mmCIF file of N, CA and C in Angstrom:
data_model
loop_
_atom_site.group_PDB
_atom_site.id
_atom_site.type_symbol
_atom_site.label_atom_id
_atom_site.label_comp_id
_atom_site.label_asym_id
_atom_site.label_seq_id
_atom_site.Cartn_x
_atom_site.Cartn_y
_atom_site.Cartn_z
ATOM 1 N N UNK C 1239 74.866 48.208 -22.875
ATOM 2 C CA UNK C 1239 73.582 46.904 -22.419
ATOM 3 C C UNK C 1239 74.379 45.713 -22.506
ATOM 4 N N UNK C 1240 74.620 44.549 -22.046
ATOM 5 C CA UNK C 1240 75.479 42.973 -22.235
ATOM 6 C C UNK C 1240 73.606 42.596 -23.014
ATOM 7 N N UNK C 1241 74.401 41.256 -23.604
ATOM 8 C CA UNK C 1241 73.428 40.454 -23.996
ATOM 9 C C UNK C 1241 72.680 40.114 -22.608
ATOM 10 N N UNK C 1242 73.653 39.434 -21.629
ATOM 11 C CA UNK C 1242 72.152 39.126 -20.604
ATOM 12 C C UNK C 1242 71.131 40.210 -20.202
ATOM 13 N N UNK C 1243 71.618 41.398 -20.108
ATOM 14 C CA UNK C 1243 71.029 42.518 -19.860
ATOM 15 C C UNK C 1243 69.251 42.541 -20.724
ATOM 16 N N UNK C 1244 70.015 42.476 -22.047
ATOM 17 C CA UNK C 1244 69.031 42.036 -22.824
ATOM 18 C C UNK C 1244 67.825 41.166 -23.101
ATOM 19 N N UNK C 1245 68.568 40.137 -22.366
ATOM 20 C CA UNK C 1245 67.436 38.884 -22.374
ATOM 21 C C UNK C 1245 66.688 38.856 -21.219
ATOM 22 N N UNK C 1246 67.402 40.062 -20.223
ATOM 23 C CA UNK C 1246 65.959 39.917 -18.856
ATOM 24 C C UNK C 1246 65.196 41.320 -19.368
ATOM 25 N N UNK C 1247 63.852 39.815 -18.797
ATOM 26 C CA UNK C 1247 62.571 40.940 -19.223
ATOM 27 C C UNK C 1247 62.931 42.383 -17.854
ATOM 28 N N UNK C 1248 62.192 43.412 -18.350
ATOM 29 C CA UNK C 1248 61.915 44.281 -17.650
ATOM 30 C C UNK C 1248 60.657 44.121 -16.770
ATOM 31 N N UNK C 1249 61.140 44.464 -15.315
ATOM 32 C CA UNK C 1249 59.596 45.044 -14.038
ATOM 33 C C UNK C 1249 58.076 44.474 -15.102
ATOM 34 N N UNK C 1250 58.321 46.051 -15.896
ATOM 35 C CA UNK C 1250 56.673 45.613 -16.273
ATOM 36 C C UNK C 1250 56.623 44.664 -17.459
ATOM 37 N N UNK C 1251 57.443 44.057 -17.907
ATOM 38 C CA UNK C 1251 56.755 43.389 -19.092
ATOM 39 C C UNK C 1251 56.967 42.128 -17.957
ATOM 40 N N UNK C 1252 57.419 42.053 -16.757
ATOM 41 C CA UNK C 1252 57.099 41.157 -15.891
ATOM 42 C C UNK C 1252 55.820 41.246 -15.195
ATOM 43 N N UNK C 1253 55.044 41.938 -15.343
ATOM 44 C CA UNK C 1253 53.971 42.592 -14.820
ATOM 45 C C UNK C 1253 52.743 42.516 -15.773
ATOM 46 N N UNK C 1254 53.322 42.583 -17.036
ATOM 47 C CA UNK C 1254 52.786 42.284 -18.344
ATOM 48 C C UNK C 1254 51.750 41.079 -18.397
ATOM 49 N N UNK C 1255 53.502 40.525 -18.198
ATOM 50 C CA UNK C 1255 52.894 38.650 -18.515
ATOM 51 C C UNK C 1255 52.116 37.991 -17.693
ATOM 52 N N UNK C 1256 52.396 38.515 -16.199
ATOM 53 C CA UNK C 1256 51.535 37.672 -14.945
ATOM 54 C C UNK C 1256 50.229 38.266 -15.536
ATOM 55 N N UNK C 1257 49.547 39.711 -15.890
ATOM 56 C CA UNK C 1257 48.148 40.050 -15.968
ATOM 57 C C UNK C 1257 48.238 39.060 -17.074
ATOM 58 N N UNK C 1258 48.362 38.580 -18.228
ATOM 59 C CA UNK C 1258 48.143 38.213 -19.321
ATOM 60 C C UNK C 1258 47.887 36.929 -18.816
ATOM 61 N N UNK C 1259 48.775 35.756 -18.168
ATOM 62 C CA UNK C 1259 48.654 35.138 -17.411
ATOM 63 C C UNK C 1259 47.177 34.606 -16.413
ATOM 64 N N UNK C 1260 47.282 35.465 -15.721
ATOM 65 C CA UNK C 1260 45.652 35.613 -15.169
ATOM 66 C C UNK C 1260 44.802 35.330 -15.986
ATOM 67 N N UNK C 1261 44.758 36.464 -17.051
ATOM 68 C CA UNK C 1261 43.077 36.734 -17.976
ATOM 69 C C UNK C 1261 43.566 35.422 -18.563
ATOM 70 N N UNK C 1262 44.696 34.829 -19.182
ATOM 71 C CA UNK C 1262 44.496 33.817 -19.578
ATOM 72 C C UNK C 1262 43.604 32.442 -19.073
ATOM 73 N N UNK C 1263 43.934 32.621 -17.746
ATOM 74 C CA UNK C 1263 43.619 31.460 -16.713
ATOM 75 C C UNK C 1263 42.108 31.481 -16.263
ATOM 76 N N UNK C 1264 41.864 32.890 -16.269
ATOM 77 C CA UNK C 1264 40.389 33.052 -15.926
ATOM 78 C C UNK C 1264 39.280 33.004 -16.722
ATOM 79 N N UNK C 1265 39.791 33.014 -17.836
ATOM 80 C CA UNK C 1265 39.345 32.738 -19.595
ATOM 81 C C UNK C 1265 39.160 31.182 -19.639
ATOM 82 N N UNK C 1266 39.781 30.650 -19.145
ATOM 83 C CA UNK C 1266 39.960 29.247 -19.540
ATOM 84 C C UNK C 1266 39.098 28.478 -17.777
ATOM 85 N N UNK C 1267 38.959 28.859 -17.209
ATOM 86 C CA UNK C 1267 38.323 28.864 -15.868
ATOM 87 C C UNK C 1267 36.371 29.271 -16.515
ATOM 88 N N UNK C 1268 36.441 30.251 -16.663
ATOM 89 C CA UNK C 1268 35.033 30.480 -17.375
ATOM 90 C C UNK C 1268 34.737 29.452 -18.431
ATOM 91 N N UNK C 1269 35.324 29.241 -19.671
ATOM 92 C CA UNK C 1269 35.467 28.052 -21.020
ATOM 93 C C UNK C 1269 34.920 27.165 -20.427
ATOM 94 N N UNK C 1270 35.571 26.374 -19.164
ATOM 95 C CA UNK C 1270 35.431 25.086 -18.524
ATOM 96 C C UNK C 1270 33.685 25.182 -17.588
ATOM 97 N N UNK C 1271 33.985 26.100 -16.829
ATOM 98 C CA UNK C 1271 32.112 26.453 -16.504
ATOM 99 C C UNK C 1271 31.428 26.480 -17.552
ATOM 100 N N UNK C 1272 31.433 26.707 -18.410
ATOM 101 C CA UNK C 1272 30.801 27.087 -20.270
ATOM 102 C C UNK C 1272 30.157 25.804 -19.937
ATOM 103 N N UNK C 1273 31.389 24.859 -20.471
ATOM 104 C CA UNK C 1273 31.552 22.995 -21.131
ATOM 105 C C UNK C 1273 30.294 22.544 -20.195
ATOM 106 N N UNK C 1274 30.940 22.885 -18.975
ATOM 107 C CA UNK C 1274 30.398 22.230 -17.836
ATOM 108 C C UNK C 1274 28.794 22.225 -17.780
ATOM 109 N N UNK C 1275 28.652 23.452 -18.112
ATOM 110 C CA UNK C 1275 26.724 23.810 -17.513
ATOM 111 C C UNK C 1275 26.302 23.834 -19.180
ATOM 112 N N UNK C 1276 27.057 23.502 -20.242
ATOM 113 C CA UNK C 1276 26.270 23.138 -21.365
ATOM 114 C C UNK C 1276 26.038 21.393 -21.490
ATOM 115 N N UNK C 1277 27.043 20.800 -20.787
ATOM 116 C CA UNK C 1277 26.728 19.118 -20.701
ATOM 117 C C UNK C 1277 25.974 18.863 -19.729
ATOM 118 N N UNK C 1278 25.445 19.932 -18.325
ATOM 119 C CA UNK C 1278 24.518 19.380 -17.465
ATOM 120 C C UNK C 1278 22.881 19.579 -18.026
ATOM 121 N N UNK C 1279 22.990 21.081 -19.147
ATOM 122 C CA UNK C 1279 22.038 21.219 -19.734
ATOM 123 C C UNK C 1279 21.719 20.393 -20.797
ATOM 124 N N UNK C 1280 22.437 19.884 -21.725
ATOM 125 C CA UNK C 1280 22.034 18.641 -22.496
ATOM 126 C C UNK C 1280 21.568 17.335 -21.650
ATOM 127 N N UNK C 1281 22.100 16.865 -20.593
ATOM 128 C CA UNK C 1281 21.679 15.685 -19.456
ATOM 129 C C UNK C 1281 19.544 15.941 -19.378
ATOM 130 N N UNK C 1282 19.433 17.665 -19.177
ATOM 131 C CA UNK C 1282 18.433 17.878 -18.949
ATOM 132 C C UNK C 1282 17.231 18.368 -20.528
ATOM 133 N N UNK C 1283 16.889 17.562 -21.110
ATOM 134 C CA UNK C 1283 16.363 18.019 -22.310
ATOM 135 C C UNK C 1283 15.065 17.990 -22.075
ATOM 136 N N UNK C 1284 14.614 18.578 -21.018
ATOM 137 C CA UNK C 1284 13.200 18.748 -20.955
ATOM 138 C C UNK C 1284 13.038 20.794 -20.836
ATOM 139 N N UNK C 1285 14.543 20.938 -20.081
ATOM 140 C CA UNK C 1285 14.375 22.855 -20.213
ATOM 141 C C UNK C 1285 14.348 22.957 -21.417
ATOM 142 N N UNK C 1286 13.710 23.883 -21.268
ATOM 143 C CA UNK C 1286 13.764 25.479 -22.660
ATOM 144 C C UNK C 1286 14.570 25.923 -22.769
ATOM 145 N N UNK C 1287 14.760 26.521 -23.438
ATOM 146 C CA UNK C 1287 15.824 27.445 -24.475
ATOM 147 C C UNK C 1287 16.233 28.411 -23.109
ATOM 148 N N UNK C 1288 15.507 28.843 -22.839
ATOM 149 C CA UNK C 1288 15.820 29.830 -21.745
ATOM 150 C C UNK C 1288 15.896 29.449 -20.342
ATOM 151 N N UNK C 1289 15.633 28.395 -20.195
ATOM 152 C CA UNK C 1289 15.589 27.957 -18.716
ATOM 153 C C UNK C 1289 16.953 27.625 -19.004
ATOM 154 N N UNK C 1290 17.605 26.889 -19.984
ATOM 155 C CA UNK C 1290 18.692 26.405 -20.132
ATOM 156 C C UNK C 1290 19.926 27.602 -20.110
ATOM 157 N N UNK C 1291 19.585 28.370 -21.009
ATOM 158 C CA UNK C 1291 20.450 29.604 -20.626
ATOM 159 C C UNK C 1291 20.520 30.282 -19.436
ATOM 160 N N UNK C 1292 19.205 30.393 -18.581
ATOM 161 C CA UNK C 1292 19.399 31.053 -17.032
ATOM 162 C C UNK C 1292 20.277 29.680 -15.971
ATOM 163 N N UNK C 1293 20.056 28.469 -16.448
ATOM 164 C CA UNK C 1293 20.910 27.526 -15.715
ATOM 165 C C UNK C 1293 22.565 27.553 -16.243
ATOM 166 N N UNK C 1294 22.498 28.041 -17.613
ATOM 167 C CA UNK C 1294 23.725 28.167 -17.734
ATOM 168 C C UNK C 1294 24.427 29.312 -16.969
ATOM 169 N N UNK C 1295 23.803 30.553 -17.102
ATOM 170 C CA UNK C 1295 24.432 31.797 -16.226
ATOM 171 C C UNK C 1295 24.375 31.544 -15.517
ATOM 172 N N UNK C 1296 23.356 30.671 -14.250
ATOM 173 C CA UNK C 1296 23.454 30.791 -12.731
ATOM 174 C C UNK C 1296 25.165 29.943 -12.175
ATOM 175 N N UNK C 1297 25.290 28.523 -13.492
ATOM 176 C CA UNK C 1297 26.154 27.831 -13.232
ATOM 177 C C UNK C 1297 27.552 27.978 -12.906
ATOM 178 N N UNK C 1298 27.626 28.595 -14.117
ATOM 179 C CA UNK C 1298 29.039 29.683 -14.908
ATOM 180 C C UNK C 1298 28.966 30.924 -13.780
ATOM 181 N N UNK C 1299 28.252 31.599 -12.916
ATOM 182 C CA UNK C 1299 28.832 32.175 -12.069
ATOM 183 C C UNK C 1299 29.064 32.072 -11.011
ATOM 184 N N UNK C 1300 28.282 30.948 -10.601
ATOM 185 C CA UNK C 1300 28.628 30.075 -9.263
ATOM 186 C C UNK C 1300 29.912 29.677 -9.311
ATOM 187 N N UNK C 1301 30.134 28.265 -10.624
ATOM 188 C CA UNK C 1301 31.630 27.863 -10.675
ATOM 189 C C UNK C 1301 32.754 29.036 -10.546
ATOM 190 N N UNK C 1302 32.567 30.109 -10.732
ATOM 191 C CA UNK C 1302 33.441 30.964 -10.927
ATOM 192 C C UNK C 1302 34.093 31.974 -9.420
ATOM 193 N N UNK C 1303 32.665 31.705 -9.415
ATOM 194 C CA UNK C 1303 32.405 32.273 -7.657
ATOM 195 C C UNK C 1303 33.398 31.583 -6.494
ATOM 196 N N UNK C 1304 33.101 29.870 -6.996
ATOM 197 C CA UNK C 1304 33.655 28.936 -5.774
ATOM 198 C C UNK C 1304 35.279 28.899 -6.645
ATOM 199 N N UNK C 1305 35.779 29.165 -7.744
ATOM 200 C CA UNK C 1305 37.273 29.360 -8.033
ATOM 201 C C UNK C 1305 38.095 30.056 -7.324
ATOM 202 N N UNK C 1306 37.189 31.733 -7.420
ATOM 203 C CA UNK C 1306 37.874 32.290 -6.652
ATOM 204 C C UNK C 1306 37.634 32.765 -5.171
ATOM 205 N N UNK C 1307 37.092 31.543 -4.526
ATOM 206 C CA UNK C 1307 36.879 31.459 -3.107
ATOM 207 C C UNK C 1307 37.948 30.971 -3.158
ATOM 208 N N UNK C 1308 38.239 29.671 -3.900
ATOM 209 C CA UNK C 1308 39.663 28.209 -3.753
ATOM 210 C C UNK C 1308 41.089 29.200 -3.897
ATOM 211 N N UNK C 1309 41.033 30.355 -5.010
ATOM 212 C CA UNK C 1309 42.153 31.078 -5.458
ATOM 213 C C UNK C 1309 42.481 31.742 -3.737
ATOM 214 N N UNK C 1310 41.475 32.617 -3.345
ATOM 215 C CA UNK C 1310 42.146 32.917 -2.363
ATOM 216 C C UNK C 1310 42.742 32.754 -0.903
ATOM 217 N N UNK C 1311 41.770 31.311 -0.672
ATOM 218 C CA UNK C 1311 42.432 30.241 0.174
ATOM 219 C C UNK C 1311 43.437 29.873 -0.064
ATOM 220 N N UNK C 1312 43.623 30.054 -1.124
ATOM 221 C CA UNK C 1312 45.097 29.247 -1.348
ATOM 222 C C UNK C 1312 46.362 30.108 -1.248
ATOM 223 N N UNK C 1313 46.164 31.414 -1.412
ATOM 224 C CA UNK C 1313 46.801 32.444 -1.462
ATOM 225 C C UNK C 1313 47.277 32.857 0.149
ATOM 226 N N UNK C 1314 46.389 32.657 1.024
ATOM 227 C CA UNK C 1314 45.893 32.795 2.446
ATOM 228 C C UNK C 1314 46.758 32.195 2.756
ATOM 229 N N UNK C 1315 46.670 30.584 1.928
ATOM 230 C CA UNK C 1315 47.368 29.493 2.902
ATOM 231 C C UNK C 1315 48.954 29.544 2.311
ATOM 232 N N UNK C 1316 49.042 30.001 1.318
ATOM 233 C CA UNK C 1316 50.737 30.134 0.833
ATOM 234 C C UNK C 1316 51.158 31.304 1.566
ATOM 235 N N UNK C 1317 50.667 32.261 1.969
ATOM 236 C CA UNK C 1317 50.947 33.301 3.024
ATOM 237 C C UNK C 1317 51.467 32.704 4.175
ATOM 238 N N UNK C 1318 50.286 32.323 4.576
ATOM 239 C CA UNK C 1318 50.669 32.114 6.265
ATOM 240 C C UNK C 1318 52.182 30.704 5.988
ATOM 241 N N UNK C 1319 51.992 29.844 5.099
ATOM 242 C CA UNK C 1319 53.188 29.170 5.125
ATOM 243 C C UNK C 1319 54.406 29.625 4.686
ATOM 244 N N UNK C 1320 54.780 30.705 3.855
ATOM 245 C CA UNK C 1320 55.586 31.970 3.587
ATOM 246 C C UNK C 1320 55.573 32.549 4.686
ATOM 247 N N UNK C 1321 55.675 32.943 5.608
ATOM 248 C CA UNK C 1321 55.616 33.622 7.316
ATOM 249 C C UNK C 1321 55.825 32.512 7.946
ATOM 250 N N UNK C 1322 55.237 31.152 8.125
ATOM 251 C CA UNK C 1322 56.303 30.259 8.928
ATOM 252 C C UNK C 1322 57.286 29.755 9.110
ATOM 253 N N UNK C 1323 57.253 29.541 7.517
ATOM 254 C CA UNK C 1323 59.189 29.128 7.251
ATOM 255 C C UNK C 1323 59.901 30.024 7.132
ATOM 256 N N UNK C 1324 59.697 31.328 6.584
ATOM 257 C CA UNK C 1324 60.534 32.331 7.817
ATOM 258 C C UNK C 1324 61.065 32.138 8.819
ATOM 259 N N UNK C 1325 60.096 32.227 9.419
ATOM 260 C CA UNK C 1325 60.234 32.460 10.907
ATOM 261 C C UNK C 1325 61.030 31.459 11.341
ATOM 262 N N UNK C 1326 61.243 30.161 10.745
ATOM 263 C CA UNK C 1326 61.495 29.097 11.467
ATOM 264 C C UNK C 1326 63.088 28.976 10.593
ATOM 265 N N UNK C 1327 63.372 29.587 9.672
ATOM 266 C CA UNK C 1327 64.638 29.619 9.248
ATOM 267 C C UNK C 1327 65.186 30.793 9.523
ATOM 268 N N UNK C 1328 64.581 31.911 9.881
ATOM 269 C CA UNK C 1328 65.453 32.601 10.807
ATOM 270 C C UNK C 1328 66.037 32.243 12.111
ATOM 271 N N UNK C 1329 64.823 31.496 12.990
ATOM 272 C CA UNK C 1329 65.056 30.555 14.406
ATOM 273 C C UNK C 1329 66.447 29.593 13.841
ATOM 274 N N UNK C 1330 66.370 28.957 12.808
ATOM 275 C CA UNK C 1330 67.205 28.054 12.549
ATOM 276 C C UNK C 1330 69.188 28.770 12.389
ATOM 277 N N UNK C 1331 68.594 29.794 11.562
ATOM 278 C CA UNK C 1331 69.772 30.796 11.652
ATOM 279 C C UNK C 1331 70.483 31.135 12.512
ATOM 280 N N UNK C 1332 69.363 31.851 13.777
ATOM 281 C CA UNK C 1332 69.952 32.124 14.895
ATOM 282 C C UNK C 1332 70.509 30.921 15.959
ATOM 283 N N UNK C 1333 70.169 29.666 15.566
ATOM 284 C CA UNK C 1333 70.695 28.837 16.286
ATOM 285 C C UNK C 1333 72.004 28.237 16.196
ATOM 286 N N UNK C 1334 71.764 28.599 14.857
ATOM 287 C CA UNK C 1334 73.165 28.147 14.096
ATOM 288 C C UNK C 1334 74.369 29.401 14.421
ATOM 289 N N UNK C 1335 73.856 30.286 13.891
ATOM 290 C CA UNK C 1335 75.177 31.673 14.524
ATOM 291 C C UNK C 1335 75.504 31.234 16.314
ATOM 292 N N UNK C 1336 74.585 31.226 17.162
ATOM 293 C CA UNK C 1336 75.266 30.763 19.223
ATOM 294 C C UNK C 1336 75.420 29.406 18.640
ATOM 295 N N UNK C 1337 75.564 28.765 17.736
ATOM 296 C CA UNK C 1337 76.619 27.352 18.129
ATOM 297 C C UNK C 1337 78.048 27.682 17.234
ATOM 298 N N UNK C 1338 77.575 28.548 16.278
ATOM 299 C CA UNK C 1338 78.925 28.273 15.967
ATOM 300 C C UNK C 1338 79.780 29.796 16.670
ATOM 301 N N UNK C 1339 78.823 30.925 17.631
ATOM 302 C CA UNK C 1339 79.611 31.443 18.359
ATOM 303 C C UNK C 1339 80.310 30.536 19.449
ATOM 304 N N UNK C 1340 79.812 29.824 20.201
ATOM 305 C CA UNK C 1340 80.150 29.114 21.237
ATOM 306 C C UNK C 1340 81.167 27.894 21.117
ATOM 307 N N UNK C 1341 81.291 27.518 19.824
ATOM 308 C CA UNK C 1341 82.712 26.321 19.402
ATOM 309 C C UNK C 1341 83.584 27.458 19.001
ATOM 310 N N UNK C 1342 83.581 28.935 18.577
ATOM 311 C CA UNK C 1342 84.830 29.480 17.939
ATOM 312 C C UNK C 1342 84.875 29.569 19.301
ATOM 313 N N UNK C 1343 84.309 30.211 20.546
ATOM 314 C CA UNK C 1343 84.532 30.249 21.642
ATOM 315 C C UNK C 1343 85.333 29.190 22.743
ATOM 316 N N UNK C 1344 85.242 28.371 22.428
ATOM 317 C CA UNK C 1344 85.521 26.788 23.351
ATOM 318 C C UNK C 1344 87.048 26.737 22.764
ATOM 319 N N UNK C 1345 86.973 27.218 21.509
ATOM 320 C CA UNK C 1345 88.095 26.532 20.166
ATOM 321 C C UNK C 1345 88.981 28.156 20.843
ATOM 322 N N UNK C 1346 88.825 28.960 21.121
ATOM 323 C CA UNK C 1346 89.706 29.788 21.467
ATOM 324 C C UNK C 1346 90.088 29.562 23.277
ATOM 325 N N UNK C 1347 89.587 29.529 23.862
ATOM 326 C CA UNK C 1347 89.769 29.412 24.869
ATOM 327 C C UNK C 1347 90.781 28.419 25.306
ATOM 328 N N UNK C 1348 90.655 27.057 24.193
ATOM 329 C CA UNK C 1348 91.309 25.674 24.555
ATOM 330 C C UNK C 1348 92.872 26.037 23.550
ATOM 331 N N UNK C 1349 92.830 26.751 22.563
ATOM 332 C CA UNK C 1349 94.017 27.242 22.242
ATOM 333 C C UNK C 1349 94.941 28.489 22.869
ATOM 334 N N UNK C 1350 93.965 29.262 23.804
ATOM 335 C CA UNK C 1350 95.121 29.937 24.864
ATOM 336 C C UNK C 1350 95.064 29.546 25.979
ATOM 337 N N UNK C 1351 94.544 27.851 26.497
ATOM 338 C CA UNK C 1351 95.218 27.137 27.319
ATOM 339 C C UNK C 1351 96.067 26.237 27.110
ATOM 340 N N UNK C 1352 96.202 25.743 25.858
ATOM 341 C CA UNK C 1352 97.349 25.322 24.634
ATOM 342 C C UNK C 1352 98.712 26.327 25.073
ATOM 343 N N UNK C 1353 98.540 27.090 24.966
ATOM 344 C CA UNK C 1353 99.480 28.671 24.409
ATOM 345 C C UNK C 1353 100.130 28.543 25.671
ATOM 346 N N UNK C 1354 98.906 29.333 26.932
ATOM 347 C CA UNK C 1354 99.642 29.390 28.182
ATOM 348 C C UNK C 1354 100.302 27.952 28.532
ATOM 349 N N UNK C 1355 100.101 27.158 28.468
ATOM 350 C CA UNK C 1355 100.566 26.030 28.951
ATOM 351 C C UNK C 1355 101.880 25.489 28.712
ATOM 352 N N UNK C 1356 102.090 25.643 27.491
ATOM 353 C CA UNK C 1356 103.170 25.819 26.048
ATOM 354 C C UNK C 1356 104.590 26.965 26.434
ATOM 355 N N UNK C 1357 103.672 27.845 27.100
ATOM 356 C CA UNK C 1357 104.754 28.875 27.341
ATOM 357 C C UNK C 1357 105.173 28.562 29.140
ATOM 358 N N UNK C 1358 104.434 28.172 29.627
ATOM 359 C CA UNK C 1358 104.711 28.095 31.342
ATOM 360 C C UNK C 1358 106.074 26.293 31.257
ATOM 361 N N UNK C 1359 105.826 25.902 30.430
ATOM 362 C CA UNK C 1359 106.273 24.422 30.192
ATOM 363 C C UNK C 1359 107.747 24.940 29.444
ATOM 364 N N UNK C 1360 107.759 26.158 28.691
ATOM 365 C CA UNK C 1360 109.202 26.646 27.961
ATOM 366 C C UNK C 1360 109.868 27.341 28.572
ATOM 367 N N UNK C 1361 109.777 27.830 29.864
ATOM 368 C CA UNK C 1361 110.888 28.853 30.651
ATOM 369 C C UNK C 1361 111.098 27.894 31.569
#
């Protein structure tokens, strides 16, 4: 095993790292929602403790639901864009290959013509 292989994370490590990152991001969203809910409740001093807790719980749940919806929409759009870009890339590659083929054929015809003309004049 080389030094480069030792430094490269294994696929399992990548999966674990991605899951850990996802967990930390979800936790951050939850903490942000909780802070926002607490700020809202502190702006409403007439709420009882039970009402403030209930409002906080509903706010956090709603905020997390909205975050999930936005993330799903972003993932769907990223997937759509990926497919669109891939299709466009394949089309451009086909066009480029076709043009190169046409240029190569034209060049071959020119070379054959020049070669034939030189052979005719050489006799």
